[in-house]
Amino acid sequence: MTLNKDQVKGEKVLLAVCGGIAAYKACEVLRGLQKAGCEVRVAMTADAGRFVGKVTFEALSRHAVCDDLYANPETAIPHIDYAEWADLALVVPATANLMAKMAAGIADDALSATLLACPCPVLVAPGMNVHMWRNAATQANLRTLEARGVRFVLPVEGRLACGDVGEGKLADVEDIVAAALALLCDKLPEQDLVGARLLITAGPTREAIDPVRYIANASTGKMGYAIAAAAARRGAQVTLVSGPTALACPEGVRRVGVVSAAQMRDAAAAAFVDATAAVCTAAVADYTPAHPADHKLKKAHEHLDSIELVETADILAELCACKGERVVVGFAAETNDLLANAQAKLERKGADAIVANDVSRADSTFGADTSRIAVVTSAGVEQHKTLPLVDVADIVLDHVRDLLRSR
Ligand code: CTP
């Protein structure tokens, strides 16, 4: 993204500095943001003060540093006033401890209390030892925070201050500044889907064998939920027809919960009547037991060694068959022959686009927070690199928007 100074001029950034060896780089980040035209104020932990003196940040920012909940010459309630002042909160470096506190909602010092009170977007640049970064607790906190909308400039591999070599090194100052500026320009997403009414299918379906057993698949629904959330942010009216998932309904989205492929078909058909576009991300079961039992089958005498299956309806193909001017986008999760399979689905189902993703890759499989997609249309193939799902969602919605405009 190319940014010009006018776009971020006067934007207010709260720079939150934690106690890590990379704290000195926060000074360069501060200067980089100022050079781009931003106003910066600083909050810091007591431990950060052991690495870089508060005077340095006060001299650079020309404001009092928020490091004490009760003593600030500029304001009586520093954590609230600094939080509400900011257009963006940027944490450099974020320690494992701070990530854990953010994930748990702990506000036991000036910096964590300020972050908890921030209504603005929050961007976090972690910097720590490789083992602390890879620790399951830190990775779980990363996923929790990402799921809540916190953005990250992930650490990179390199020689760490402790002598270890590996992932955990604070990202480059230029990359952190660029990510902050991009977020500032982006923070009010363009309302380019106002007037669009989107049906999104998401998650797996469950096909009952008997009241306690079912056939399902590995879908978590993350992709569909990310698209639903992004579409709502961009102004669309969204109906999310979702199979069973562990995900919370995104803000501003109407969710219709279903269990089986047959229920998903009915709910999707009903929502499609008023829709202008449909995005089918669901991993719908292709087969369902022909004769689900109404009682729990007993393995000793009820022949559980084989289950007769019948094919389910292809929801995407059915929507395409009656779509008229409406836009319909499907997905193709494949493990091999990705583009050939996606191309075949585009033609067979009659969709406007098929989003192909290679689920044999760890960074693009079910449950991952990233995906590597290729968008296949009659115009050709658009391959993207591995991206966080929020960005993938925007790419898919850019196609939906363009297709709607071309009608
Ligand atoms: N789909 C659907 N209803 C079905 C099966 C699939 O709506 N009964 C949709 C999915 O939501 C997705 C697209 O069709 O948008 C492709 O799904 P996928 O499972 O990859 O393909 P299938 O058509 O099931 O073919 P195959 O399993 O042979 O790859």
Coordinates of C-alpha atoms and ligand atoms in Angstrom, one line a residue:
M1 CA 0.0 0.0 0.0
T2 CA 1.4 3.4 -0.9
L3 CA 0.7 6.0 1.8
N4 CA 1.1 9.7 1.6
K5 CA 1.8 11.9 4.6
D6 CA -1.6 13.7 4.4
Q7 CA -3.4 10.4 5.1
V8 CA -1.9 10.0 8.5
K9 CA -1.2 13.6 9.4
G10 CA -2.3 14.4 12.9
E11 CA -3.3 10.8 13.6
K12 CA -2.7 9.9 17.3
V13 CA -0.7 6.9 18.2
L14 CA -0.3 5.6 21.8
L15 CA 3.0 3.8 21.9
A16 CA 3.0 1.1 24.7
V17 CA 6.5 0.0 25.6
C18 CA 7.2 -3.2 27.7
G19 CA 10.3 -4.3 29.5
G20 CA 12.2 -6.2 26.8
I21 CA 15.7 -5.7 25.4
A22 CA 14.1 -4.4 22.2
A23 CA 12.6 -1.5 24.1
Y24 CA 15.2 0.8 22.6
K25 CA 13.8 0.2 19.2
A26 CA 10.5 1.8 20.4
C27 CA 12.4 5.1 20.2
E28 CA 13.0 4.6 16.5
V29 CA 9.4 3.5 15.9
L30 CA 8.3 6.7 17.7
R31 CA 10.5 8.8 15.4
G32 CA 9.3 6.9 12.3
L33 CA 5.7 7.6 13.2
Q34 CA 6.4 11.3 13.8
K35 CA 8.2 11.6 10.5
A36 CA 5.1 10.2 8.8
G37 CA 3.1 13.0 10.5
C38 CA 1.6 11.2 13.5
E39 CA 1.4 12.5 17.0
V40 CA 2.7 10.0 19.5
R41 CA 2.3 9.6 23.3
V42 CA 3.9 6.9 25.3
A43 CA 2.8 4.5 28.0
M44 CA 5.4 2.2 29.6
T45 CA 5.8 -0.4 32.2
A46 CA 8.2 0.0 35.2
D47 CA 10.4 -2.8 33.6
A48 CA 10.6 -0.8 30.3
G49 CA 12.1 2.0 32.4
R50 CA 15.0 -0.3 33.2
F51 CA 15.9 -0.5 29.5
V52 CA 15.1 3.0 28.3
G53 CA 14.6 6.0 30.6
K54 CA 11.3 7.7 30.7
V55 CA 13.0 11.1 30.0
T56 CA 13.9 9.8 26.5
F57 CA 10.3 9.1 25.6
E58 CA 9.2 12.4 27.2
A59 CA 11.7 14.3 25.2
L60 CA 10.9 12.6 21.9
S61 CA 7.1 12.7 22.4
R62 CA 7.0 16.1 24.2
H63 CA 4.3 14.6 26.5
A64 CA 4.3 13.1 29.9
V65 CA 4.7 9.3 29.8
C66 CA 1.9 7.3 31.2
D67 CA 3.7 4.9 33.6
D68 CA 1.7 5.5 36.8
L69 CA -2.0 5.3 37.3
Y70 CA -2.0 8.1 39.9
A71 CA 0.8 10.6 38.9
N72 CA 0.6 12.4 35.6
P73 CA 1.1 16.1 35.2
E74 CA -1.1 16.2 32.1
T75 CA -4.2 14.3 33.3
A76 CA -5.9 13.1 36.4
I77 CA -7.0 9.8 34.9
P78 CA -4.1 8.9 32.6
H79 CA -5.1 5.4 31.5
I80 CA -8.6 6.5 30.4
D81 CA -7.5 9.8 28.9
Y82 CA -4.6 8.3 26.9
A83 CA -6.7 5.4 25.8
E84 CA -9.5 7.7 24.5
W85 CA -7.0 10.1 22.9
A86 CA -5.5 7.4 20.7
D87 CA -6.5 6.5 17.1
L88 CA -4.2 3.5 17.4
A89 CA -2.4 1.7 20.2
L90 CA 0.9 0.2 19.2
V91 CA 2.8 -2.2 21.6
V92 CA 6.6 -2.3 21.0
P93 CA 8.0 -4.6 22.2
A94 CA 5.2 -6.8 23.6
T95 CA 6.5 -9.3 26.1
A96 CA 5.0 -12.8 26.7
N97 CA 3.8 -11.4 30.0
L98 CA 1.9 -8.5 28.4
M99 CA 0.3 -10.8 25.8
A100 CA -0.9 -13.0 28.6
K101 CA -2.3 -10.1 30.5
M102 CA -4.0 -8.7 27.4
A103 CA -5.6 -12.2 26.7
A104 CA -6.8 -12.4 30.3
G105 CA -8.0 -8.8 30.5
I106 CA -5.6 -8.0 33.4
A107 CA -5.1 -4.3 34.1
D108 CA -2.7 -4.1 37.1
D109 CA -0.4 -1.3 35.9
A110 CA -0.7 1.9 33.9
L111 CA 0.2 0.3 30.5
S112 CA -2.1 -2.8 30.8
A113 CA -5.0 -0.6 32.2
T114 CA -4.5 1.8 29.3
L115 CA -4.6 -1.0 26.7
L116 CA -7.7 -2.5 28.3
A117 CA -9.4 0.9 28.1
C118 CA -8.5 1.5 24.4
P119 CA -11.5 1.7 22.1
C120 CA -9.2 2.0 19.1
P121 CA -7.5 -0.7 17.0
V122 CA -4.5 -2.3 18.8
L123 CA -1.4 -3.4 17.0
V124 CA 1.1 -5.6 18.8
A125 CA 4.8 -6.2 17.9
P126 CA 6.1 -9.1 20.1
G127 CA 9.8 -9.4 20.9
M128 CA 11.0 -12.2 23.2
N129 CA 13.1 -15.3 23.5
V130 CA 12.4 -18.1 21.0
H131 CA 11.2 -20.6 23.6
M132 CA 8.9 -18.0 25.3
W133 CA 7.5 -17.2 21.9
R134 CA 6.9 -20.8 20.9
N135 CA 5.5 -21.7 24.3
A136 CA 2.0 -23.1 23.9
A137 CA 0.7 -20.5 26.4
T138 CA 2.0 -17.6 24.3
Q139 CA 0.7 -19.1 21.0
A140 CA -2.7 -19.7 22.6
N141 CA -2.7 -16.0 23.8
L142 CA -1.7 -14.9 20.2
R143 CA -4.7 -16.8 18.8
T144 CA -7.1 -15.5 21.4
L145 CA -6.0 -11.9 20.8
E146 CA -6.1 -12.3 17.0
A147 CA -9.6 -13.8 17.2
R148 CA -10.6 -10.6 19.2
G149 CA -9.3 -8.4 16.4
V150 CA -5.9 -7.4 17.8
R151 CA -3.5 -7.1 14.9
F152 CA 0.1 -8.3 15.0
V153 CA 3.4 -7.6 13.4
L154 CA 4.9 -11.0 14.0
P155 CA 8.4 -11.5 15.3
V156 CA 11.1 -12.7 12.8
E157 CA 13.9 -15.2 13.0
G158 CA 17.3 -14.0 14.0
R159 CA 20.0 -14.0 16.7
L160 CA 18.3 -13.0 19.9
A161 CA 19.8 -10.9 22.7
C162 CA 20.1 -14.0 24.9
G163 CA 22.3 -15.8 22.3
D164 CA 19.6 -18.2 21.1
V165 CA 18.8 -18.2 17.4
G166 CA 15.2 -18.4 16.2
E167 CA 11.9 -16.8 16.0
G168 CA 11.1 -14.1 18.5
K169 CA 13.2 -11.1 17.3
L170 CA 11.1 -7.9 17.1
A171 CA 10.1 -7.2 13.5
D172 CA 12.1 -4.5 11.7
V173 CA 11.3 -0.9 12.8
E174 CA 10.3 0.0 9.2
D175 CA 7.9 -2.9 9.0
I176 CA 6.3 -2.0 12.4
V177 CA 5.9 1.7 11.3
A178 CA 4.5 0.6 7.9
A179 CA 1.9 -1.7 9.6
A180 CA 0.9 1.0 12.0
L181 CA 0.4 3.5 9.2
A182 CA -1.5 1.0 7.1
L183 CA -3.8 0.3 10.0
L184 CA -4.4 4.1 10.5
C185 CA -5.4 4.5 6.9
D186 CA -7.5 1.4 7.1
K187 CA -9.1 1.8 10.5
L188 CA -12.5 2.9 9.2
P189 CA -13.0 0.2 6.6
E190 CA -14.5 1.5 3.4
Q191 CA -18.2 1.1 3.4
D192 CA -18.2 -0.4 -0.1
L193 CA -20.8 -3.1 0.6
V194 CA -23.6 -0.9 1.7
G195 CA -26.8 -2.1 0.1
A196 CA -25.4 -5.6 -0.5
R197 CA -27.2 -8.5 1.2
L198 CA -24.9 -11.4 1.7
L199 CA -25.7 -15.1 2.4
I200 CA -22.6 -16.8 3.8
T201 CA -22.6 -20.6 4.6
A202 CA -19.9 -21.7 7.1
G203 CA -18.7 -24.6 9.1
P204 CA -19.2 -28.3 8.8
T205 CA -22.4 -30.2 8.8
R206 CA -23.2 -33.2 10.9
E207 CA -25.1 -36.2 9.4
A208 CA -26.8 -38.3 12.1
I209 CA -26.2 -42.1 12.1
D210 CA -28.3 -42.3 15.3
P211 CA -29.0 -39.9 18.2
V212 CA -25.4 -40.0 19.5
R213 CA -23.3 -40.7 16.4
Y214 CA -22.7 -38.6 13.3
I215 CA -20.5 -38.1 10.3
A216 CA -18.8 -34.7 10.1
N217 CA -15.5 -33.1 8.9
A218 CA -12.7 -31.0 10.1
S219 CA -14.1 -27.6 9.2
T220 CA -14.0 -25.0 12.0
G221 CA -15.9 -22.3 10.3
K222 CA -13.1 -19.7 10.7
M223 CA -13.1 -18.7 7.1
G224 CA -16.8 -18.1 6.8
Y225 CA -16.9 -16.3 10.1
A226 CA -14.0 -14.0 9.0
I227 CA -15.8 -13.2 5.8
A228 CA -19.1 -12.5 7.6
A229 CA -17.3 -10.2 10.1
A230 CA -15.5 -8.3 7.3
A231 CA -18.7 -8.0 5.2
A232 CA -20.6 -6.5 8.1
R233 CA -17.7 -4.1 8.8
R234 CA -17.9 -3.0 5.1
G235 CA -21.6 -2.2 5.4
A236 CA -23.3 -5.4 4.1
Q237 CA -26.3 -7.0 5.6
V238 CA -25.1 -10.5 6.5
T239 CA -26.9 -13.8 7.1
L240 CA -24.5 -16.4 8.3
V241 CA -25.9 -19.9 7.9
S242 CA -23.6 -21.9 10.1
G243 CA -23.1 -25.6 10.9
P244 CA -21.9 -26.4 14.5
T245 CA -18.8 -24.4 15.4
A246 CA -17.2 -23.1 18.6
L247 CA -17.1 -19.5 17.2
A248 CA -19.0 -16.4 18.5
C249 CA -21.3 -14.7 16.1
P250 CA -19.5 -11.7 14.6
E251 CA -20.9 -8.2 15.5
G252 CA -23.7 -7.0 13.2
V253 CA -24.3 -10.5 11.6
R254 CA -27.5 -12.5 11.7
R255 CA -26.6 -16.1 12.4
V256 CA -28.9 -19.0 11.5
G257 CA -27.6 -22.2 13.2
V258 CA -28.1 -25.5 11.4
V259 CA -26.8 -29.0 12.0
S260 CA -27.3 -31.2 8.9
A261 CA -26.7 -30.6 5.2
A262 CA -30.5 -30.7 4.6
Q263 CA -31.0 -28.0 7.2
M264 CA -28.3 -25.9 5.7
R265 CA -29.8 -26.3 2.3
D266 CA -33.2 -25.0 3.5
A267 CA -31.8 -22.1 5.5
A268 CA -29.5 -21.1 2.6
A269 CA -32.4 -21.3 0.1
A270 CA -34.6 -19.1 2.4
A271 CA -31.8 -16.5 2.9
F272 CA -30.9 -16.4 -0.8
V273 CA -34.4 -15.1 -1.7
D274 CA -33.5 -11.6 -0.5
A275 CA -29.8 -11.8 -1.1
T276 CA -27.7 -10.0 -3.7
A277 CA -24.7 -12.4 -3.3
A278 CA -23.8 -15.7 -1.7
V279 CA -20.4 -16.9 -0.5
C280 CA -20.4 -20.7 0.2
T281 CA -17.5 -21.5 2.5
A282 CA -19.3 -24.4 4.3
A283 CA -17.8 -27.9 4.2
V284 CA -21.1 -29.6 3.5
A285 CA -21.2 -33.3 3.9
D286 CA -21.5 -34.9 0.5
Y287 CA -23.2 -38.0 1.9
T288 CA -25.7 -38.6 4.7
P289 CA -26.9 -41.9 6.2
A290 CA -29.9 -43.2 4.3
H291 CA -31.7 -44.5 7.4
P292 CA -30.6 -42.7 10.6
A293 CA -31.8 -44.7 13.6
D294 CA -34.1 -43.1 16.1
H295 CA -32.4 -44.8 19.0
K296 CA -28.8 -45.5 19.9
L297 CA -27.6 -48.5 17.8
K298 CA -26.2 -51.4 19.8
K299 CA -23.0 -52.8 18.2
A300 CA -23.7 -56.3 19.4
H301 CA -26.8 -56.9 17.3
E302 CA -27.5 -53.9 15.0
H303 CA -24.9 -54.2 12.2
L304 CA -22.7 -51.0 12.7
D305 CA -20.1 -52.4 10.3
S306 CA -21.6 -50.6 7.3
I307 CA -23.8 -47.6 6.9
E308 CA -25.8 -47.0 3.7
L309 CA -25.2 -43.5 2.5
V310 CA -27.1 -41.2 0.1
E311 CA -25.8 -38.1 -1.6
T312 CA -26.8 -34.7 -0.2
A313 CA -28.0 -31.8 -2.3
D314 CA -25.2 -29.6 -3.7
I315 CA -26.3 -26.2 -2.1
L316 CA -23.8 -24.2 -4.1
A317 CA -24.9 -25.7 -7.4
E318 CA -28.6 -25.2 -6.5
L319 CA -28.0 -21.5 -5.7
C320 CA -26.1 -21.1 -8.9
A321 CA -28.9 -22.7 -10.9
C322 CA -31.4 -20.0 -9.9
K323 CA -29.0 -17.1 -9.3
G324 CA -30.1 -14.8 -12.1
E325 CA -28.2 -11.5 -11.5
R326 CA -27.0 -12.5 -8.1
V327 CA -23.4 -13.2 -7.4
V328 CA -22.4 -16.6 -6.1
V329 CA -18.9 -17.5 -4.9
G330 CA -17.8 -21.0 -3.9
F331 CA -14.8 -22.5 -2.2
A332 CA -12.7 -25.5 -3.1
A333 CA -10.7 -27.1 -0.3
E334 CA -8.3 -29.5 -2.0
T335 CA -5.2 -31.6 -1.2
N336 CA -4.1 -32.1 -4.8
D337 CA -4.5 -30.7 -8.3
L338 CA -5.8 -27.5 -6.7
L339 CA -6.3 -25.3 -9.7
A340 CA -7.6 -28.0 -12.0
N341 CA -10.2 -29.1 -9.4
A342 CA -11.2 -25.5 -8.7
Q343 CA -11.6 -24.8 -12.4
A344 CA -13.7 -27.9 -12.8
K345 CA -15.9 -26.8 -9.9
L346 CA -16.3 -23.3 -11.4
E347 CA -17.7 -24.8 -14.6
R348 CA -19.7 -27.7 -13.1
K349 CA -21.4 -25.6 -10.4
G350 CA -21.8 -22.4 -12.5
A351 CA -20.3 -20.1 -9.8
D352 CA -19.0 -16.6 -10.6
A353 CA -15.7 -17.5 -8.7
I354 CA -14.2 -20.4 -6.8
V355 CA -11.8 -19.7 -4.0
A356 CA -9.3 -22.5 -4.0
N357 CA -7.2 -23.3 -0.9
D358 CA -4.7 -26.1 -0.5
V359 CA -5.7 -27.8 2.8
S360 CA -2.6 -30.1 2.7
R361 CA -0.5 -27.0 3.8
A362 CA -0.3 -26.3 7.6
D363 CA -0.7 -22.6 6.9
S364 CA -3.9 -23.1 4.9
T365 CA -5.6 -26.0 6.4
F366 CA -8.8 -26.3 8.5
G367 CA -8.5 -24.4 11.8
A368 CA -5.5 -22.3 10.7
D369 CA -5.6 -18.5 11.2
T370 CA -4.0 -18.0 7.8
S371 CA -4.9 -19.3 4.3
R372 CA -3.2 -19.4 0.9
I373 CA -5.9 -18.9 -1.7
A374 CA -6.2 -18.7 -5.4
V375 CA -9.3 -17.0 -6.8
V376 CA -10.4 -18.8 -10.0
T377 CA -12.8 -17.0 -12.4
S378 CA -13.6 -17.2 -16.1
A379 CA -11.0 -14.5 -16.4
G380 CA -8.2 -16.6 -15.0
V381 CA -6.4 -17.4 -11.7
E382 CA -5.3 -14.9 -9.1
Q383 CA -2.8 -16.5 -6.7
H384 CA -2.3 -14.9 -3.3
K385 CA 0.5 -15.6 -0.7
T386 CA -0.3 -16.9 2.7
L387 CA -2.3 -14.3 4.6
P388 CA -4.2 -13.9 7.9
L389 CA -7.9 -14.8 7.4
V390 CA -8.9 -11.1 7.9
D391 CA -7.0 -10.2 4.8
V392 CA -8.2 -13.3 2.9
A393 CA -11.8 -12.2 3.8
D394 CA -11.2 -8.8 2.3
I395 CA -9.8 -10.3 -0.9
V396 CA -12.9 -12.5 -1.4
L397 CA -15.2 -9.5 -0.6
D398 CA -13.3 -7.3 -3.1
H399 CA -14.3 -9.9 -5.8
V400 CA -17.9 -10.0 -4.6
R401 CA -18.0 -6.2 -4.7
D402 CA -16.5 -6.0 -8.2
L403 CA -18.8 -8.7 -9.5
L404 CA -21.9 -6.9 -8.0
R405 CA -20.7 -3.6 -9.6
S406 CA -20.3 -5.4 -13.0
R407 CA -24.0 -6.4 -13.0
Ligands
CTP1 N1 -20.9 -27.4 -1.5 C1 -22.3 -27.2 -1.2 N2 -23.1 -28.3 -1.0 C2 -22.6 -29.5 -1.0 C3 -21.2 -29.7 -1.3 C4 -20.4 -28.6 -1.5 O1 -22.8 -26.1 -1.2 N3 -23.3 -30.6 -0.8 C5 -20.1 -26.2 -1.8 C6 -19.1 -25.8 -0.7 O2 -19.7 -24.9 0.2 C7 -18.0 -25.2 -1.6 C8 -18.1 -25.9 -2.9 O3 -19.4 -26.5 -3.0 O4 -18.3 -23.8 -1.8 C9 -17.1 -27.0 -3.1 O5 -17.1 -27.9 -2.0 P1 -16.2 -29.1 -2.0 O6 -16.5 -29.9 -0.8 O7 -14.8 -28.6 -2.2 O8 -16.5 -29.8 -3.4 P2 -17.6 -30.9 -3.7 O9 -18.5 -30.3 -4.7 O10 -18.1 -31.6 -2.5 O11 -16.6 -32.0 -4.5 P3 -15.5 -32.9 -3.9 O12 -15.9 -33.3 -2.5 O13 -15.5 -34.1 -4.9 O14 -14.2 -32.2 -4.0

